[in-house]
mmCIF file of C-alpha atoms in Angstrom:
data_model
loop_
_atom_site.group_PDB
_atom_site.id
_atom_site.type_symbol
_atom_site.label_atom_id
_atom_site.label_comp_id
_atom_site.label_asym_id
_atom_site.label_seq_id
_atom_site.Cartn_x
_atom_site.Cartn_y
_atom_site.Cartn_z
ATOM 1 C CA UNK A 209 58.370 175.752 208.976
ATOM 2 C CA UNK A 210 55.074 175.305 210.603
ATOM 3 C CA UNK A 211 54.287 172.660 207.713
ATOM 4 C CA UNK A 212 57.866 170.876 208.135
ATOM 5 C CA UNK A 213 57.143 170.002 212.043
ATOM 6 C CA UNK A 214 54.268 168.829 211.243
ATOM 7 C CA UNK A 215 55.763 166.144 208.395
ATOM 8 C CA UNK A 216 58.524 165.467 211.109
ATOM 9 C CA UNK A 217 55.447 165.038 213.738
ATOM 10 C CA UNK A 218 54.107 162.314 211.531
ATOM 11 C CA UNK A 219 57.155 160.288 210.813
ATOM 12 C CA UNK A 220 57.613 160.101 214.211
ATOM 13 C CA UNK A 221 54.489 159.302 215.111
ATOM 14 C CA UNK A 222 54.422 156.795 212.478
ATOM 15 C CA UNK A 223 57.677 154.770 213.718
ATOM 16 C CA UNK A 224 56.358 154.735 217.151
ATOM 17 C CA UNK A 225 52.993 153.555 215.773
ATOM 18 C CA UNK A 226 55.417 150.679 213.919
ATOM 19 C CA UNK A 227 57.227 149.954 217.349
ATOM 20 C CA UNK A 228 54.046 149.000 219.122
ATOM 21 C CA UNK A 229 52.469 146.833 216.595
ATOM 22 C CA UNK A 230 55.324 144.506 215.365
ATOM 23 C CA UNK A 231 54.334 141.584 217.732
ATOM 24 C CA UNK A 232 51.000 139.970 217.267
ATOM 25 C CA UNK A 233 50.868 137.866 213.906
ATOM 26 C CA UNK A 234 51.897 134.565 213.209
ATOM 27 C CA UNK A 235 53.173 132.120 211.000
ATOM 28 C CA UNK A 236 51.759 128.627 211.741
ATOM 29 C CA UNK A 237 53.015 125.499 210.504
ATOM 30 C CA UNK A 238 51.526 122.302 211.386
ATOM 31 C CA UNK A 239 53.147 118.441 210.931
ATOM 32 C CA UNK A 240 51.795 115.149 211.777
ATOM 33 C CA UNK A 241 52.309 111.278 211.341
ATOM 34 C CA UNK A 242 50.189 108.145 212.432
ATOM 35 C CA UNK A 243 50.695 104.774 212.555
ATOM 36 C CA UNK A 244 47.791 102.741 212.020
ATOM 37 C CA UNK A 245 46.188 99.966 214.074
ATOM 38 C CA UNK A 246 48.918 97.250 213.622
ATOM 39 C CA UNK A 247 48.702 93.099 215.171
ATOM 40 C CA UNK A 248 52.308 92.694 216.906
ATOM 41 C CA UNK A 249 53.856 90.555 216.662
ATOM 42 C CA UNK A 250 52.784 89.519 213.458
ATOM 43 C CA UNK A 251 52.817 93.084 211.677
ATOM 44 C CA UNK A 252 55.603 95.545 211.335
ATOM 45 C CA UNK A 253 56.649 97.006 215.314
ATOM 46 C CA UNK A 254 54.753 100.228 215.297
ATOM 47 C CA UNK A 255 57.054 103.544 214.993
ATOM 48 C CA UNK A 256 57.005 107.140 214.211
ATOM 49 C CA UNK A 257 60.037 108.185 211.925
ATOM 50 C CA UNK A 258 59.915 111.448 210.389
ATOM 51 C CA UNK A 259 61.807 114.587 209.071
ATOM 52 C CA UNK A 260 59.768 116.990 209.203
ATOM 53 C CA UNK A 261 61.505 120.476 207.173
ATOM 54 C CA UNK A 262 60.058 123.754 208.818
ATOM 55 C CA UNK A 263 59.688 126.649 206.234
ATOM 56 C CA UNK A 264 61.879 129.341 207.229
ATOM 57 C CA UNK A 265 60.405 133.229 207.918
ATOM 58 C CA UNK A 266 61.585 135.294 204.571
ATOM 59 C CA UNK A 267 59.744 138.189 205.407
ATOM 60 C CA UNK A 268 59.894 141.533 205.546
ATOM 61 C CA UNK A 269 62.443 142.640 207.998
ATOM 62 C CA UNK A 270 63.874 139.303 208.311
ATOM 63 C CA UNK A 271 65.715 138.416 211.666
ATOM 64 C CA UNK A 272 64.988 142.208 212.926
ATOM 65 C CA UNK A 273 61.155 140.895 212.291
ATOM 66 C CA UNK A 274 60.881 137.161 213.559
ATOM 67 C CA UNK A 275 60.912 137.829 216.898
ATOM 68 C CA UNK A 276 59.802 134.323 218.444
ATOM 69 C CA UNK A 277 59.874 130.468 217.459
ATOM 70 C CA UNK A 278 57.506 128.324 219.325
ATOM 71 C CA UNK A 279 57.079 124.352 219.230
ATOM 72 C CA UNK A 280 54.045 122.696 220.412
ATOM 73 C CA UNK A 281 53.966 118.638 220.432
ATOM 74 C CA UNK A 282 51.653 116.396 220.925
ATOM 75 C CA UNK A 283 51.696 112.468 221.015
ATOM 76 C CA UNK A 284 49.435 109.614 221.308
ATOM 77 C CA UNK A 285 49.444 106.159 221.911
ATOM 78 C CA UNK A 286 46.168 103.575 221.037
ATOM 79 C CA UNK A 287 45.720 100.153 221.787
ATOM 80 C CA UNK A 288 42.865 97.232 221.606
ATOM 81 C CA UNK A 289 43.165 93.361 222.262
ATOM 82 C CA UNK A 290 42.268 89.997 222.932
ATOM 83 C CA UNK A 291 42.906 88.513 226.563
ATOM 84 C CA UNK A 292 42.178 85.308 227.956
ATOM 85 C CA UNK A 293 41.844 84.433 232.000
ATOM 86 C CA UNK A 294 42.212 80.827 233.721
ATOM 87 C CA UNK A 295 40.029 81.434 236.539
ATOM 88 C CA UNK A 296 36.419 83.394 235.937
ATOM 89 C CA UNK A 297 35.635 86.864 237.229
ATOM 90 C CA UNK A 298 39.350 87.891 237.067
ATOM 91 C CA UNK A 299 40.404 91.682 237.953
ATOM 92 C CA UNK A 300 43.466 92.853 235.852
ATOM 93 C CA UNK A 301 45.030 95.970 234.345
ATOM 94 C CA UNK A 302 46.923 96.324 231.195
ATOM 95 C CA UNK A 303 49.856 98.787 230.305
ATOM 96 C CA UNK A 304 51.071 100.005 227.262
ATOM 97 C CA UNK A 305 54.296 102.435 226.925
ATOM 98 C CA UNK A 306 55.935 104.765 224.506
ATOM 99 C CA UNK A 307 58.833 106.694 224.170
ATOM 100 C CA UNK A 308 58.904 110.060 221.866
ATOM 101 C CA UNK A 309 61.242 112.068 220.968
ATOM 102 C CA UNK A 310 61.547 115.425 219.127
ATOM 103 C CA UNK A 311 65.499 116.512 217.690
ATOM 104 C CA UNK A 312 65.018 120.520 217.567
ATOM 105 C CA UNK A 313 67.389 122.668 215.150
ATOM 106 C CA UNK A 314 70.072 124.820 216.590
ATOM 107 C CA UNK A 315 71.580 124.558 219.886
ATOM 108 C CA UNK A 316 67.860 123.708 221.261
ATOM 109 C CA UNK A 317 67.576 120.727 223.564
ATOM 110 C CA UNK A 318 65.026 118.184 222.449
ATOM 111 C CA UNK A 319 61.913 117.308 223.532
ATOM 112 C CA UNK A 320 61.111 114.260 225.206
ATOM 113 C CA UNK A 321 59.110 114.229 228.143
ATOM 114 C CA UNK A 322 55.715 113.402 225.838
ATOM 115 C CA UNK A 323 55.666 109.582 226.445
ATOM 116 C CA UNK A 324 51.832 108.774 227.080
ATOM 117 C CA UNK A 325 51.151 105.580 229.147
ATOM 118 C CA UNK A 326 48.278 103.542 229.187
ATOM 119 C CA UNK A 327 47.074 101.701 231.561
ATOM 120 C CA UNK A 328 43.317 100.455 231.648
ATOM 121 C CA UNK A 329 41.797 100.259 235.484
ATOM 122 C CA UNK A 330 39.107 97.954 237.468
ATOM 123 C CA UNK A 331 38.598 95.995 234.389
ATOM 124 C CA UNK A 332 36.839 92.535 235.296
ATOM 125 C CA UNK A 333 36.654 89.245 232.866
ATOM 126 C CA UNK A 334 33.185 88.428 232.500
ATOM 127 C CA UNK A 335 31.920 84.160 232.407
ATOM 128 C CA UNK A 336 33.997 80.966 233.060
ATOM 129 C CA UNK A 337 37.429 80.346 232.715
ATOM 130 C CA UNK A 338 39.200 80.243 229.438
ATOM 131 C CA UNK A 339 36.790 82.769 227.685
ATOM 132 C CA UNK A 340 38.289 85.817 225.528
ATOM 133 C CA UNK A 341 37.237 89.489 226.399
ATOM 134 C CA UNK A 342 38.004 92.745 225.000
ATOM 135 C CA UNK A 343 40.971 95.127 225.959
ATOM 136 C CA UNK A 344 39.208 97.921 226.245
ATOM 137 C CA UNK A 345 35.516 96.353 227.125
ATOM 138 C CA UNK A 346 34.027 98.936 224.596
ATOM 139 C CA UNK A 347 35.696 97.094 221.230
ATOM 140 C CA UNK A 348 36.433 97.775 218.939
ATOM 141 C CA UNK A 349 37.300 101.336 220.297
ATOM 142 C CA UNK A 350 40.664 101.227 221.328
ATOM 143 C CA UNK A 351 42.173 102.662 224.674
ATOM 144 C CA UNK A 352 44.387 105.871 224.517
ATOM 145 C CA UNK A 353 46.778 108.060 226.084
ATOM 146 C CA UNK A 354 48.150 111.419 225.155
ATOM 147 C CA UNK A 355 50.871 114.024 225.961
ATOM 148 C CA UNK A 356 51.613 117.539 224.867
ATOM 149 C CA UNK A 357 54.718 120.211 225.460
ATOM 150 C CA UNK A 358 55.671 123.478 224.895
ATOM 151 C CA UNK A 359 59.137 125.351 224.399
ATOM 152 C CA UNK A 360 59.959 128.316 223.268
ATOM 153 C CA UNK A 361 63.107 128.957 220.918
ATOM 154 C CA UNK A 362 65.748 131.163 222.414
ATOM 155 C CA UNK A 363 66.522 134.617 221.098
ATOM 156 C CA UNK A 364 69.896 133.646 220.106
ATOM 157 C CA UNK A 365 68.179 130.610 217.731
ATOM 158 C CA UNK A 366 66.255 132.977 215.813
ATOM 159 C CA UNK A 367 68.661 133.466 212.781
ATOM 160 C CA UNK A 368 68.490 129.558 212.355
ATOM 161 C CA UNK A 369 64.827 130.464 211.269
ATOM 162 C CA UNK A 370 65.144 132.836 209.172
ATOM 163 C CA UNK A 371 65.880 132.558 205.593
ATOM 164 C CA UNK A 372 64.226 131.190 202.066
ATOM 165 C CA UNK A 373 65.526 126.840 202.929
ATOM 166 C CA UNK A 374 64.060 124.609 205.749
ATOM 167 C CA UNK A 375 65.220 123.586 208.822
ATOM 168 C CA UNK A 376 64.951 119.843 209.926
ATOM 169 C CA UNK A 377 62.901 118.631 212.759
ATOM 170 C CA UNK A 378 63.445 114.926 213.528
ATOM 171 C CA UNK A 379 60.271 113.072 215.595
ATOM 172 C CA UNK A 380 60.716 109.469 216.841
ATOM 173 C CA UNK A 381 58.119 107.042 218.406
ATOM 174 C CA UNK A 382 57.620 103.906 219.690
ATOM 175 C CA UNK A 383 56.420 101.700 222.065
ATOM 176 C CA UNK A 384 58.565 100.438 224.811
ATOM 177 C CA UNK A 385 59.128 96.648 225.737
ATOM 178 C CA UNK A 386 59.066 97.024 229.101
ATOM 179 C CA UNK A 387 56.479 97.747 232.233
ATOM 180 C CA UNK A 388 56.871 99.636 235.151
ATOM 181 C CA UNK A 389 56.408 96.585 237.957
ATOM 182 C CA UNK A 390 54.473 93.910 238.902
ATOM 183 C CA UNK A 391 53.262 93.407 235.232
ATOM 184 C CA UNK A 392 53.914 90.584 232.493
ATOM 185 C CA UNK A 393 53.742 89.881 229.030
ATOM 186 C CA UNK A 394 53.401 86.077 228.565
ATOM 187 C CA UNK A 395 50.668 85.365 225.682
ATOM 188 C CA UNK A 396 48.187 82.304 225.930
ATOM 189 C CA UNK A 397 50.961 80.876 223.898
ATOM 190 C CA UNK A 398 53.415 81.071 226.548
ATOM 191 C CA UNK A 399 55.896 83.661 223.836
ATOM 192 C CA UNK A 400 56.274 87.124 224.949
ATOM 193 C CA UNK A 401 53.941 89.745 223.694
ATOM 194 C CA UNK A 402 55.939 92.408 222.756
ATOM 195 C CA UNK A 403 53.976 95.552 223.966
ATOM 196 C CA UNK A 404 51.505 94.732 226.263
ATOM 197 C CA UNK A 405 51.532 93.780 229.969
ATOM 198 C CA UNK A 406 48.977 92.889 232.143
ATOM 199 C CA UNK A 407 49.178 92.691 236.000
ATOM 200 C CA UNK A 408 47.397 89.489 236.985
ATOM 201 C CA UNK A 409 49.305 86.002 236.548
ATOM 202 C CA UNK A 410 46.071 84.371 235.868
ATOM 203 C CA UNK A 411 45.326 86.622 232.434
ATOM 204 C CA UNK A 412 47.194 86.869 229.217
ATOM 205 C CA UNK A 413 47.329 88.145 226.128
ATOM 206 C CA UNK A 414 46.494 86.486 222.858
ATOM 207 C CA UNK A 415 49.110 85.979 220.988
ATOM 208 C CA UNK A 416 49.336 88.134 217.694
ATOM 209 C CA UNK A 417 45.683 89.687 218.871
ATOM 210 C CA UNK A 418 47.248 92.855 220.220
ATOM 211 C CA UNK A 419 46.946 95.996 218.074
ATOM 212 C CA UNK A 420 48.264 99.592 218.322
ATOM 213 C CA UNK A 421 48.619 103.137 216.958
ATOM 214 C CA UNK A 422 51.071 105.727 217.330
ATOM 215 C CA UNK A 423 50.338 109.356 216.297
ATOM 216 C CA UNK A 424 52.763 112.469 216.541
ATOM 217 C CA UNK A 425 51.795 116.045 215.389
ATOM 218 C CA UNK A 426 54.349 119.131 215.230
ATOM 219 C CA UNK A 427 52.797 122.716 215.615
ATOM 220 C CA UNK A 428 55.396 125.378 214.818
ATOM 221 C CA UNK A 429 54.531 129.031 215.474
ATOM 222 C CA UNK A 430 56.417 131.896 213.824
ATOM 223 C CA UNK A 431 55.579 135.753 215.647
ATOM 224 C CA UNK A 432 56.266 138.612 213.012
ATOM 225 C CA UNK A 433 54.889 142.353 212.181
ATOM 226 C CA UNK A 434 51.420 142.410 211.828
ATOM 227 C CA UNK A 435 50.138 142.600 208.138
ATOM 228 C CA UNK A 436 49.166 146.381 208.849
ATOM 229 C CA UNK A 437 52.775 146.806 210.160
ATOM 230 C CA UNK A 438 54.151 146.321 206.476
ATOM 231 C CA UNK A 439 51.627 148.853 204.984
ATOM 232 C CA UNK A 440 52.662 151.359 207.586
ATOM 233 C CA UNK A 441 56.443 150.710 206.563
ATOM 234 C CA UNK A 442 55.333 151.660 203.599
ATOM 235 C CA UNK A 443 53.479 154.885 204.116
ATOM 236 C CA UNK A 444 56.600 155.741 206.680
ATOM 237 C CA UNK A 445 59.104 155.171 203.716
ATOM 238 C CA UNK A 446 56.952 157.168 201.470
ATOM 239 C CA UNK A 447 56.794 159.928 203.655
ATOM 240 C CA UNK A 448 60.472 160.512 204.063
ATOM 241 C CA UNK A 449 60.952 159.859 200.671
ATOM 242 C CA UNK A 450 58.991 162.854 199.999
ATOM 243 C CA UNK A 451 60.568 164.810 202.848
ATOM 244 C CA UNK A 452 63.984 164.097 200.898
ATOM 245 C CA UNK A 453 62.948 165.110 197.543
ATOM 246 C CA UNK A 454 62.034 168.422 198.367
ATOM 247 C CA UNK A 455 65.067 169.287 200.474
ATOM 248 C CA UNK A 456 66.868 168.284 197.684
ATOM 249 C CA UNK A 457 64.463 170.493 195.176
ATOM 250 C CA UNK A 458 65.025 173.108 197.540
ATOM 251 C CA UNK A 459 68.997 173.022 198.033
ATOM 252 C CA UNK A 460 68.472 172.912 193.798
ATOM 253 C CA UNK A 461 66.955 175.837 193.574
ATOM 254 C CA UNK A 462 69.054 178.073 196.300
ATOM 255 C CA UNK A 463 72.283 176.798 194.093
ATOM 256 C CA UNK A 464 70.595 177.989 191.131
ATOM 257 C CA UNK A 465 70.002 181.241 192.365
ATOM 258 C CA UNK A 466 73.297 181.962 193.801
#
């Protein structure tokens, strides 16, 4: 008897042992997409357009064991140039926009409140009138921006994750044709520039001498049992196993002798 509590001790013990440790590993799965340095308007218009499919959790315990879903995003926007003033020793600021946008499985909203701006300050065109300068003064290093976010999958999601398919993630980005005030986009050439705006009337763009990048990356985090969790399953399962077999030895051998 004395030997039997103690085998009931340990299973117990074991489970609870289980309980406490089936949060802290994870599952990491990471997704990214650039767009090079591209001349607009001359080359293609610059744009992130992906599907990214998300491996979903076929482990051990399935939806009783995934017990989180997490997606971190981050963006970023790069841009370099060629401007040109009319009047010497000209202060100006240029802006460059984006838009992003992440399409989330399920009934999760998506994300879209990672739209980096850029917008270079207290730049000054050296010399006379009429002569070119760098957009950022340090060329050819380009000017950036970035943005990140975080959300968390609700519980009720969590069987959209699970299984041995994929699950679709849709990222969009691109650069917005439009400033926020007080800002214009006439080239030297007197045509728009697409992208690029620049605050001072007396300083423009060169024409088809504007260049950008766009860059999106997709970190998806899975939380499961530890690894140490399934060998404890295991040693739980193999205990009551045994506990079973000899009850049933034992209810074999009391039949017999009756």
């Amino acid at each position: 008897m004395k030997n039997q509590s103690l085998k009931k001790l340990a299973v117990t013990a074991g489970l609870a042992g289980l309980a406490m440790s089936a949060r802290g590993a994870t599952i990491v799965q990471t997704f990214s997409q650039t767009y090079a340095l591209t001349a607009s308007p001359l080359g293609s218009a610059p744009t992130i357009n992906a599907t990214w499919n998300v491996s979903q959790y076929n482990g051990f315990g399935g939806l009783t064991s995934l017990t989180g879903v997490q997606y971190d995003v981050a963006t970023q926007i790069y841009y370099r140039g060629t401007l040109v003033a009319l009047s010497a020793s000209q202060s100006y600021q240029v802006q460059v926009r984006s838009d992003f946008n992440f399409n989330l499985p399920g009934t999760a909203p998506d994300i879209a409140s990672v739209d980096p701006t850029i917008t270079t300050s207290s730049a000054t065109s050296p010399g006379s009138a009429l002569t070119t300068f760098n957009a950022p003064s340090t060329y050819p290093t380009a000017a950036t921006a970035s943005a990140s976010a975080t959300q968390a999958v609700l519980a009720g999601d969590l069987g959209t994750y699970v299984g041995s398919g994929t699950v679709p993630v849709v990222a969009a980005g691109s650069l917005l044709t439009s400033a926020l005030g007080g800002y214009h986009n006439t080239s030297d050439l007197g045509l728009t520039t697409p992208y690029v705006f620049v605050n001072n009337a007396k300083v423009f763009p060169m024409f088809g001498l504007q260049e950008y990048s766009l860059v999106a990356t997709l970190t998806v985090t899975y939380t499961v049992p530890e690894p140490g969790t399934y060998a404890a399953i295991g040693f739980v399962a193999l205990v009551a196993g045994h506990q079973v077999l000899s009850r049933r030895k034992r209810l074999t051998a009391l039949v017999s002798a009756a």
